[in-house]
Structures are given as C-alpha cells and as structure tokens.
Amino acid sequence: MNEIETYTSPSELTEKIDYYLNHDEERNAIAQRGYIQTLKSHTYEKRLVTLLKLIYG
C-alpha cells in the first residue's frame, strides 16, 4: 500500500491522472495514508531534532 504516487514520464503522469480521476476510492485511500504518514513523521519535535543535529552535529 503506497502513500504517495510517482511517475517516470509525462505520459505515465497523464495515465495516472486519468486513472485516479476515475477511481475516487483508491485516490482517497492514498491521500489518507499520506496524511497519516505526514502526521507521524513530520512533527515539530522531529523537525527540531533534525535541525539541532545539523547545527550541533
């Protein structure tokens, strides 16, 4: 189950756009998984730790 959709060429992008515009449930499921992953992985605390490691090593 993916939480992000990628493409390797403009034609593949067009195909995926057409596909997901016609498949609401799949599109929404990917969006929901991406949202959940964002909430878990991109918190202020995690960003601050990353920043401090960059500053102080």
Short mmCIF file of C-alpha atoms in Angstrom, two decimals, residues 14-49:
data_model
loop_
_atom_site.label_atom_id
_atom_site.label_comp_id
_atom_site.label_asym_id
_atom_site.label_seq_id
_atom_site.Cartn_x
_atom_site.Cartn_y
_atom_site.Cartn_z
CA THR A 14 -1.16 11.63 -17.79
CA GLU A 15 -2.23 7.98 -17.49
CA LYS A 16 -2.18 8.15 -13.69
CA ILE A 17 -4.12 11.40 -13.63
CA ASP A 18 -6.81 9.89 -15.82
CA TYR A 19 -6.86 6.71 -13.76
CA TYR A 20 -7.16 8.37 -10.36
CA LEU A 21 -9.74 10.89 -11.55
CA ASN A 22 -11.92 7.87 -12.30
CA HIS A 23 -11.07 5.88 -9.15
CA ASP A 24 -12.10 8.01 -6.19
CA GLU A 25 -11.73 5.33 -3.51
CA GLU A 26 -8.16 4.46 -4.48
CA ARG A 27 -7.20 8.13 -4.77
CA ASN A 28 -8.70 8.95 -1.39
CA ALA A 29 -7.06 5.93 0.25
CA ILE A 30 -3.62 7.05 -0.98
CA ALA A 31 -4.31 10.58 0.24
CA GLN A 32 -5.39 9.29 3.66
CA ARG A 33 -2.26 7.14 4.03
CA GLY A 34 -0.11 10.12 3.05
CA TYR A 35 -1.87 12.31 5.59
CA ILE A 36 -1.34 9.75 8.37
CA GLN A 37 2.33 9.35 7.45
CA THR A 38 2.78 13.12 7.48
CA LEU A 39 1.28 13.38 10.96
CA LYS A 40 3.62 10.63 12.22
CA SER A 41 6.82 11.68 10.51
CA HIS A 42 6.76 15.44 10.20
CA THR A 43 6.14 16.74 13.69
CA TYR A 44 7.68 19.88 15.15
CA GLU A 45 9.63 17.70 17.58
CA LYS A 46 11.19 15.61 14.81
CA ARG A 47 11.99 18.68 12.75
CA LEU A 48 13.62 20.37 15.75
CA VAL A 49 15.76 17.30 16.46
#
